[in-house]
Short mmCIF file of C-alpha atoms in Angstrom, two decimals:
data_model
loop_
_atom_site.label_atom_id
_atom_site.label_comp_id
_atom_site.label_asym_id
_atom_site.label_seq_id
_atom_site.Cartn_x
_atom_site.Cartn_y
_atom_site.Cartn_z
CA MET A 151 134.39 165.82 132.22
CA GLN A 152 135.49 169.04 132.07
CA ASN A 153 132.44 170.25 133.38
CA LYS A 154 131.78 168.67 136.61
CA VAL A 155 135.09 170.39 137.61
CA SER A 156 134.79 171.80 141.17
CA LEU A 157 135.30 175.38 142.14
CA PRO A 158 138.27 175.24 144.60
CA VAL A 159 140.04 172.82 142.36
CA ILE A 160 139.71 175.58 139.21
CA LYS A 161 140.59 178.33 141.76
CA ARG A 162 143.93 176.10 142.62
CA LEU A 163 145.01 175.43 139.39
CA PRO A 164 146.87 178.77 138.71
CA LYS A 165 149.16 178.01 141.61
CA TYR A 166 149.59 175.00 140.02
CA TYR A 167 150.66 176.65 137.43
CA ARG A 168 152.91 178.81 138.30
CA TYR A 169 154.60 176.28 140.97
CA LEU A 170 155.26 173.45 137.89
CA SER A 171 156.62 176.85 135.64
CA ASP A 172 159.33 178.17 138.17
CA MET A 173 159.85 174.03 138.57
CA HIS A 174 160.38 173.65 134.68
CA LYS A 175 162.55 176.98 134.67
CA ASN A 176 164.78 175.85 137.70
CA GLY A 177 165.25 171.90 135.58
CA VAL A 178 163.52 170.43 137.74
CA VAL A 179 162.32 166.98 135.41
CA LYS A 180 160.19 164.79 138.02
CA VAL A 181 157.64 165.88 141.06
CA SER A 182 155.75 163.30 143.44
CA SER A 183 152.58 164.54 144.21
CA SER A 184 153.44 164.74 148.21
CA GLU A 185 156.20 167.56 147.10
CA LEU A 186 153.33 169.18 144.87
CA ALA A 187 151.14 169.05 147.83
CA LYS A 188 153.65 170.30 150.28
CA ILE A 189 154.66 173.46 148.01
CA MET A 190 150.50 174.07 147.44
CA GLY A 191 149.77 173.51 151.17
CA THR A 192 147.32 170.98 151.44
CA THR A 193 147.95 166.65 151.04
CA ALA A 194 149.61 164.31 147.98
CA SER A 195 145.77 162.80 148.04
CA GLN A 196 143.98 166.37 147.36
CA VAL A 197 147.03 166.80 144.76
CA ARG A 198 146.09 163.78 142.94
CA GLN A 199 142.30 164.07 143.55
CA ASP A 200 142.63 167.73 141.63
CA PHE A 201 144.64 165.70 138.86
CA ASN A 202 142.23 162.95 138.44
CA CYS A 203 139.74 165.86 137.37
CA PHE A 204 141.50 166.24 134.22
CA GLY A 205 142.31 162.67 133.34
CA GLY A 206 145.48 162.18 135.36
CA PHE A 207 148.37 163.45 134.19
CA GLY A 208 150.59 160.79 136.22
CA GLN A 209 151.00 157.76 136.89
CA GLN A 210 151.06 157.33 140.71
CA GLY A 211 154.25 155.92 142.50
CA ILE A 212 156.13 157.27 139.86
CA GLY A 213 155.56 160.51 140.52
CA TYR A 214 154.44 163.22 137.43
CA HIS A 215 157.07 164.59 134.82
CA VAL A 216 157.15 167.89 135.09
CA ASP A 217 157.20 168.73 131.55
CA VAL A 218 154.06 167.06 131.16
CA LEU A 219 152.40 168.03 133.92
CA LEU A 220 152.78 172.01 132.28
CA ARG A 221 151.63 170.71 129.11
CA GLU A 222 148.50 169.47 130.69
CA ILE A 223 147.88 172.29 132.86
CA THR A 224 148.76 175.15 130.57
CA ASN A 225 146.08 173.64 127.65
CA LEU A 226 143.88 174.43 130.32
CA LEU A 227 144.04 177.27 131.20
CA PHE A 228 144.97 179.30 127.78
CA SER A 229 143.40 179.40 124.83
CA GLU A 230 145.38 180.84 121.10
CA LYS A 231 142.20 182.54 121.06
CA LYS A 232 141.77 185.65 123.82
CA LEU A 233 138.74 186.46 125.44
CA ASP A 234 137.09 190.22 123.97
CA THR A 235 137.14 192.83 126.76
CA ILE A 236 135.36 195.99 127.71
CA LEU A 237 136.17 197.52 130.75
CA ILE A 238 133.44 200.17 132.50
CA GLY A 239 134.72 202.61 134.83
CA THR A 240 137.73 204.46 133.80
CA GLY A 241 138.38 206.09 136.76
CA ARG A 242 141.20 205.58 139.01
CA LEU A 243 141.14 201.48 140.12
CA GLY A 244 140.10 201.25 136.42
CA ARG A 245 142.60 202.90 134.98
CA ALA A 246 145.09 200.36 137.27
CA ILE A 247 143.08 197.64 136.71
CA SER A 248 143.11 198.79 132.85
CA GLY A 249 147.22 199.02 132.77
CA TYR A 250 147.58 195.41 134.52
CA LEU A 251 145.16 193.55 131.65
CA THR A 252 146.90 195.23 128.65
CA ALA A 253 150.40 194.63 130.44
CA GLU A 254 150.50 191.51 132.30
CA ALA A 255 148.10 189.48 131.60
CA LYS A 256 147.52 186.84 128.87
CA GLY A 257 143.73 185.66 127.17
CA TYR A 258 142.19 189.24 127.11
CA GLN A 259 142.17 191.88 124.62
CA LEU A 260 140.31 194.81 125.57
CA ILE A 261 138.90 196.16 123.50
CA ALA A 262 137.05 199.19 124.52
CA ALA A 263 136.81 201.20 127.62
CA PHE A 264 133.20 203.01 129.35
CA ASP A 265 132.71 205.41 130.95
CA LYS A 266 130.04 207.81 131.51
CA ASN A 267 131.53 211.22 132.90
CA PRO A 268 131.40 213.39 129.84
CA GLU A 269 135.40 214.31 130.27
CA GLU A 270 136.55 211.11 130.00
CA ILE A 271 134.58 210.05 126.66
CA GLY A 272 136.74 210.30 123.44
CA ARG A 273 140.27 209.74 125.56
CA GLN A 274 142.06 206.21 125.16
CA LEU A 275 142.74 204.26 127.60
CA SER A 276 145.45 201.31 127.77
CA GLY A 277 145.13 201.78 124.01
CA VAL A 278 141.72 201.46 123.60
CA ASP A 279 138.64 204.02 123.63
CA ILE A 280 136.79 205.75 126.33
CA LEU A 281 132.86 205.58 125.19
CA ASP A 282 130.10 206.74 126.19
CA ILE A 283 128.02 203.83 128.78
CA ALA A 284 124.39 205.36 126.63
CA ASP A 285 126.66 203.18 124.09
CA LEU A 286 127.14 200.26 125.39
CA GLU A 287 124.57 198.36 123.69
CA SER A 288 125.18 198.85 120.54
CA PHE A 289 128.82 198.57 120.87
CA CYS A 290 127.81 195.15 122.37
CA LYS A 291 125.61 194.30 119.80
CA GLU A 292 128.53 194.54 117.13
CA HIS A 293 131.22 193.59 118.35
CA HIS A 294 129.82 190.47 121.11
CA PRO A 295 132.51 190.70 124.17
CA GLU A 296 132.67 188.24 126.65
CA VAL A 297 134.54 189.75 129.32
CA ALA A 298 133.72 192.47 131.01
CA VAL A 299 135.63 194.36 134.30
CA LEU A 300 133.80 196.41 136.35
CA CYS A 301 135.43 199.50 137.78
CA ILE A 302 132.36 201.06 139.27
CA PRO A 303 130.44 201.50 142.48
CA ARG A 304 128.58 198.95 143.99
CA GLN A 305 125.17 201.14 142.90
CA SER A 306 126.49 201.27 138.81
CA ALA A 307 127.25 197.84 139.10
CA GLN A 308 123.87 196.50 140.04
CA GLU A 309 121.88 199.22 137.76
CA LEU A 310 124.25 198.00 134.80
CA ALA A 311 124.03 194.14 135.77
CA PRO A 312 120.81 193.53 133.75
CA SER A 313 121.53 195.49 130.81
CA LEU A 314 125.30 193.65 130.60
CA VAL A 315 123.71 190.02 130.89
CA ALA A 316 121.20 190.64 128.36
CA LEU A 317 124.33 191.00 126.06
CA GLY A 318 125.74 188.73 126.42
CA ILE A 319 128.35 189.62 128.61
CA LYS A 320 129.29 186.25 130.17
CA GLY A 321 132.62 186.30 132.06
CA TYR A 322 132.87 189.29 134.84
CA TRP A 323 136.45 190.73 136.87
CA ASN A 324 134.58 191.81 139.44
CA PHE A 325 135.98 195.18 141.41
CA SER A 326 132.69 196.54 142.55
CA HIS A 327 130.47 195.30 145.51
CA TYR A 328 128.07 194.29 143.86
CA ASP A 329 128.01 190.57 143.11
CA LEU A 330 126.52 189.21 140.17
CA SER A 331 126.67 185.80 140.81
CA VAL A 332 123.71 186.16 143.40
CA VAL A 333 121.43 187.40 141.34
CA TYR A 334 122.03 186.07 137.78
CA ASP A 335 122.71 182.35 136.58
CA GLY A 336 125.09 181.50 133.58
CA ILE A 337 127.85 183.77 134.04
CA THR A 338 130.96 183.46 135.66
CA VAL A 339 131.91 186.06 137.93
CA GLU A 340 135.35 186.40 139.90
CA ASN A 341 134.77 189.36 142.45
CA VAL A 342 137.89 191.24 143.42
CA HIS A 343 137.53 193.10 146.86
CA LEU A 344 140.98 195.15 147.42
CA GLY A 345 139.26 196.89 149.45
CA ASP A 346 138.05 194.18 152.12
CA SER A 347 141.80 192.80 151.87
CA LEU A 348 143.09 195.62 153.20
CA ILE A 349 140.28 195.83 155.94
CA SER A 350 141.40 192.41 157.39
CA LEU A 351 144.83 192.70 156.90
CA GLY A 352 144.80 196.34 159.38
CA TYR A 353 142.77 194.16 161.63
CA ARG A 354 144.65 191.26 161.83
CA VAL A 355 148.44 194.10 162.17
CA ARG A 356 146.33 195.37 165.06
CA ASN A 357 145.73 192.20 166.51
CA ASN A 358 148.07 189.59 166.82
CA MET B 1183 138.68 187.37 173.53
CA GLN B 1184 139.82 189.09 170.20
CA ASN B 1185 143.25 187.41 169.32
CA LYS B 1186 140.99 183.74 169.35
CA VAL B 1187 138.38 184.32 166.57
CA SER B 1188 139.43 183.05 163.58
CA LEU B 1189 140.71 183.94 159.84
CA PRO B 1190 137.69 183.45 158.44
CA VAL B 1191 134.95 185.17 160.69
CA ILE B 1192 137.80 187.86 160.20
CA LYS B 1193 137.26 187.77 156.63
CA ARG B 1194 133.92 187.89 156.88
CA LEU B 1195 134.09 191.03 158.77
CA PRO B 1196 134.08 193.04 156.12
CA LYS B 1197 131.97 192.32 154.08
CA TYR B 1198 129.38 192.39 157.47
CA TYR B 1199 131.08 195.74 157.48
CA ARG B 1200 129.26 197.21 153.60
CA TYR B 1201 126.43 195.43 154.41
CA LEU B 1202 125.64 196.81 157.54
CA SER B 1203 127.43 200.02 156.03
CA ASP B 1204 124.61 200.18 152.98
CA MET B 1205 121.99 199.49 155.19
CA HIS B 1206 122.88 201.78 157.69
CA LYS B 1207 122.58 204.33 154.69
CA ASN B 1208 119.20 203.14 153.55
CA GLY B 1209 117.44 203.60 157.07
CA VAL B 1210 117.53 199.87 157.33
CA VAL B 1211 117.07 200.23 162.02
CA LYS B 1212 117.00 196.81 162.96
CA VAL B 1213 118.42 193.41 161.13
CA SER B 1214 117.94 189.60 162.12
CA SER B 1215 120.98 187.18 162.02
CA SER B 1216 118.82 185.45 158.79
CA GLU B 1217 118.51 188.53 157.11
CA LEU B 1218 121.81 188.69 157.30
CA ALA B 1219 122.64 185.20 156.70
CA LYS B 1220 120.69 185.53 153.11
CA ILE B 1221 122.91 188.62 151.98
CA MET B 1222 126.11 187.13 153.67
CA GLY B 1223 125.40 183.68 151.38
CA THR B 1224 125.78 182.17 155.02
CA THR B 1225 123.69 180.44 157.69
CA ALA B 1226 121.66 182.48 160.61
CA SER B 1227 123.29 180.09 163.06
CA GLN B 1228 126.59 181.27 161.27
CA VAL B 1229 126.58 184.68 161.86
CA ARG B 1230 125.52 185.28 165.21
CA GLN B 1231 128.80 182.20 165.74
CA ASP B 1232 130.39 185.11 163.83
CA PHE B 1233 128.90 187.87 166.20
CA ASN B 1234 129.54 185.88 169.70
CA CYS B 1235 133.78 185.97 169.00
CA PHE B 1236 133.27 189.57 169.67
CA GLY B 1237 130.67 189.14 172.37
CA GLY B 1238 127.33 188.94 170.44
CA PHE B 1239 126.03 192.40 169.35
CA GLY B 1240 122.57 191.60 170.23
CA GLN B 1241 119.56 189.64 171.95
CA GLN B 1242 118.85 186.56 169.83
CA GLY B 1243 114.91 186.48 168.98
CA ILE B 1244 114.70 190.48 168.55
CA GLY B 1245 117.31 190.97 166.05
CA TYR B 1246 120.16 193.42 165.78
CA HIS B 1247 119.89 197.09 165.79
CA VAL B 1248 122.06 197.46 162.63
CA ASP B 1249 123.36 201.29 163.96
CA VAL B 1250 124.77 199.24 166.81
CA LEU B 1251 126.07 196.00 165.14
CA LEU B 1252 127.47 199.04 162.41
CA ARG B 1253 129.24 200.90 165.10
CA GLU B 1254 130.69 197.91 166.61
CA ILE B 1255 132.12 196.29 163.66
CA THR B 1256 133.49 199.53 163.04
CA ASN B 1257 135.77 199.15 165.66
CA LEU B 1258 136.56 196.35 165.46
CA LEU B 1259 138.06 197.30 161.76
CA PHE B 1260 139.16 200.63 162.10
CA SER B 1261 141.47 202.49 164.14
CA GLU B 1262 142.01 206.03 164.64
CA LYS B 1263 145.72 205.84 164.36
CA LYS B 1264 146.60 204.50 160.60
CA LEU B 1265 149.37 202.34 159.79
CA ASP B 1266 152.36 204.14 158.33
CA THR B 1267 153.11 202.07 155.35
CA ILE B 1268 155.69 201.35 152.83
CA LEU B 1269 154.95 199.94 148.85
CA ILE B 1270 157.73 197.77 147.48
CA GLY B 1271 158.34 198.15 143.43
CA THR B 1272 156.93 201.15 141.18
CA GLY B 1273 156.50 199.38 138.52
CA ARG B 1274 152.70 199.53 136.86
CA LEU B 1275 151.19 197.59 139.36
CA GLY B 1276 153.02 199.74 142.24
CA ARG B 1277 151.88 202.99 140.42
CA ALA B 1278 148.62 201.51 140.54
CA ILE B 1279 148.39 200.41 143.50
CA SER B 1280 149.75 202.96 145.39
CA GLY B 1281 146.81 205.34 143.28
CA TYR B 1282 143.92 203.08 145.45
CA LEU B 1283 145.70 203.37 148.56
CA THR B 1284 146.21 206.94 148.85
CA ALA B 1285 142.73 207.61 147.27
CA GLU B 1286 140.50 204.74 148.28
CA ALA B 1287 141.96 203.03 151.58
CA LYS B 1288 141.21 204.21 155.09
CA GLY B 1289 143.67 203.14 158.00
CA TYR B 1290 146.72 202.82 156.29
CA GLN B 1291 149.03 206.16 155.75
CA LEU B 1292 151.66 205.47 152.73
CA ILE B 1293 154.89 206.66 153.70
CA ALA B 1294 157.55 206.27 151.38
CA ALA B 1295 157.88 204.12 148.00
CA PHE B 1296 161.12 202.03 147.20
CA ASP B 1297 162.21 200.54 143.89
CA LYS B 1298 166.22 199.03 142.14
CA ASN B 1299 165.60 201.26 139.24
CA PRO B 1300 167.20 204.58 139.16
CA GLU B 1301 165.05 206.12 136.47
CA GLU B 1302 162.66 205.53 139.53
CA ILE B 1303 164.26 206.58 142.61
CA GLY B 1304 164.11 210.78 143.21
CA ARG B 1305 160.67 210.79 141.42
CA GLN B 1306 156.84 210.97 143.91
CA LEU B 1307 154.58 208.33 143.69
CA SER B 1308 151.04 209.03 145.17
CA GLY B 1309 152.61 212.14 147.12
CA VAL B 1310 155.48 210.57 148.59
CA ASP B 1311 158.73 209.79 147.61
CA ILE B 1312 160.81 206.94 145.07
CA LEU B 1313 163.45 206.13 147.48
CA ASP B 1314 166.55 203.46 147.00
CA ILE B 1315 165.26 200.23 148.05
CA ALA B 1316 169.17 199.93 149.07
CA ASP B 1317 168.19 202.42 151.55
CA LEU B 1318 165.27 200.31 153.06
CA GLU B 1319 167.26 199.79 156.26
CA SER B 1320 168.25 202.92 157.30
CA PHE B 1321 164.16 203.94 156.14
CA CYS B 1322 162.65 201.81 158.80
CA LYS B 1323 164.80 201.95 161.87
CA GLU B 1324 164.14 205.67 161.58
CA HIS B 1325 160.67 205.47 160.62
CA HIS B 1326 159.21 201.94 161.65
CA PRO B 1327 156.67 201.48 159.35
CA GLU B 1328 154.38 198.78 160.12
CA VAL B 1329 153.06 197.26 157.03
CA ALA B 1330 154.50 197.02 153.37
CA VAL B 1331 153.11 196.41 149.96
CA LEU B 1332 154.59 194.35 147.74
CA CYS B 1333 154.55 194.96 144.25
CA ILE B 1334 157.80 193.25 143.50
CA PRO B 1335 158.25 189.99 141.24
CA ARG B 1336 158.04 186.50 142.84
CA GLN B 1337 161.66 186.83 143.57
CA SER B 1338 162.57 190.05 144.82
CA ALA B 1339 159.91 189.18 147.00
CA GLN B 1340 162.03 185.91 148.16
CA GLU B 1341 165.42 188.06 148.51
CA LEU B 1342 163.92 190.51 150.21
CA ALA B 1343 161.69 189.10 152.54
CA PRO B 1344 163.98 188.35 155.43
CA SER B 1345 164.90 191.92 155.71
CA LEU B 1346 161.69 193.24 156.24
CA VAL B 1347 160.79 190.54 158.65
CA ALA B 1348 163.93 191.55 160.32
CA LEU B 1349 163.42 195.06 160.37
CA GLY B 1350 160.00 194.83 161.54
CA ILE B 1351 157.42 194.84 159.22
CA LYS B 1352 154.15 192.57 160.86
CA GLY B 1353 152.00 193.17 157.77
CA TYR B 1354 152.00 192.55 154.14
CA TRP B 1355 149.29 193.43 151.55
CA ASN B 1356 151.34 191.34 148.92
CA PHE B 1357 150.58 191.48 145.05
CA SER B 1358 153.90 189.23 144.52
CA HIS B 1359 153.28 185.06 144.17
CA TYR B 1360 155.91 184.96 146.60
CA ASP B 1361 153.87 183.47 150.26
CA LEU B 1362 155.91 185.27 153.14
CA SER B 1363 153.53 183.67 155.44
CA VAL B 1364 154.45 179.77 154.60
CA VAL B 1365 158.32 180.57 156.21
CA TYR B 1366 157.90 183.88 158.41
CA ASP B 1367 156.09 183.48 161.78
CA GLY B 1368 154.25 186.39 163.84
CA ILE B 1369 153.47 188.54 160.53
CA THR B 1370 150.01 189.73 158.35
CA VAL B 1371 149.69 188.40 154.88
CA GLU B 1372 146.83 189.38 152.80
CA ASN B 1373 147.84 188.10 149.74
CA VAL B 1374 146.54 189.30 146.63
CA HIS B 1375 147.07 187.30 142.94
CA LEU B 1376 145.53 189.46 140.59
CA GLY B 1377 146.57 186.74 137.80
CA ASP B 1378 145.59 183.73 139.09
CA SER B 1379 141.78 185.57 139.38
CA LEU B 1380 141.73 186.27 135.66
CA ILE B 1381 143.13 182.87 134.32
CA SER B 1382 140.56 181.61 136.74
CA LEU B 1383 137.84 183.63 135.00
CA GLY B 1384 138.96 182.70 131.22
CA TYR B 1385 139.01 178.99 131.85
CA ARG B 1386 135.40 178.95 133.80
CA VAL B 1387 134.18 181.40 130.67
CA ARG B 1388 135.36 179.21 128.24
CA ASN B 1389 134.20 175.46 130.37
CA ASN B 1390 130.93 177.22 131.63
#
C-alpha cells in the first residue's frame, strides 16, 4: 500500500508527527479528524483520506487515540537503521548544514564530507573527515552511502549528478539550485532553496 | 496591481529569476513562454499568466527578451534599500543561518542577534553583537528592524511572537515550528522546516 502514497501526503506526515508529539507531551489522549484538520490547516476529510493511505489508524466517529496515531506515524517515518550520508561542499553552508544534520536530525549518519578545495581536504567536519571529491567513487564503492547532502553551486551539482546517481546514491538533500529529480529517475530529492525563500520574503515584506 | 499577486506566483518569481540569470549569463537573448515553462516545470499558459500579473513583460508570439525580463524581475524582487534584520536564537542553527544571511543573501542587513543564554550575550555573531533577549523591546523601539529570523524552539517562538508583532516586525524567516501566520494578521512569514524535509526524504528513500 505504501508505494501508492502520494507526495503531498508524505510531505504532511512530518507535520502530523510534530503536532501529535506535542499533544502526547501535553497529555492529550484523543483527537478527532476535525481537530487535527484545524491544526493542520486542512479539512477533516483530508485528514481521514491521508490516514486511509496507511490503513486508517482509527475509527471514524470516535476519534483517534493520540498514542496509537503517534506510534504508527513514528513507525512510518523513522527506522532504527540510520541512513549512511555524505555531505558534498564544506563551505559556509555545508558547515552549517553538517552541524544541523549531526546534532538535530534523527535517522541520518554522516559518514564523510567531500570538497575539491585542497585547504579543506584532510580537515574534520562535524566529526567526519573531509575527503577529496576525486575519491568519491572509491569511497562510495566501499561504503555505499544512501544519501548525499549537496551544498555546492548549481554548476557543480549538475556536473557531479551523473556520478552520484551511477554510484547508487538514492536520496538527495539538495541545497544547490540544480534539481536532479528533473533529469534522473529512481532517486528521491528534497530541494531546499534557502535563497528563494529569502527573496520571496523580501518581496512580500516590501509589497504587503 | 502588485498587491493582487497571489502567493504561488510570488513563490515562483525567485525561480524565474535564477533561470533567467543563467540564460543571460550564457548569452541567451530571447526565450518563449513554452521554453520557460519547460524549465520551470509548468505550462506556457501559466508562465504568461504569471507575467501578466506584473503587466506582461513582452508580447505573446514573439517571445521575451531575456535581458528585459531579467531586469523587470530583478526590479520586482530586489530593492536598493536593505531590510534591517535581527536574528533570534544563537544556537547551532542560528549561527549557521546568520552566516548564510550575511554572506549569501542579498537585500538583508543583519543588525543584531538575540539570545537568552548569558554565555552567548555579549559575544559577536557574523559581525553583530549578541544582545539579551530582555532588551528586545528597547532595541526595536530605537532601531525598528523589519525582519526577524527565528532560530528558536517552537515554544519560545510562540511566547515571543506577541512582542515581535507588537514591536512592528513585519517579516519572519521562521525556522521554528511555530507558524506565526496562523495567528497573526498583517505579517509575512516564510517557514523553513529543515527537519520536515529530512523526515520526508528518509521516508521516501526507504519506501521507494
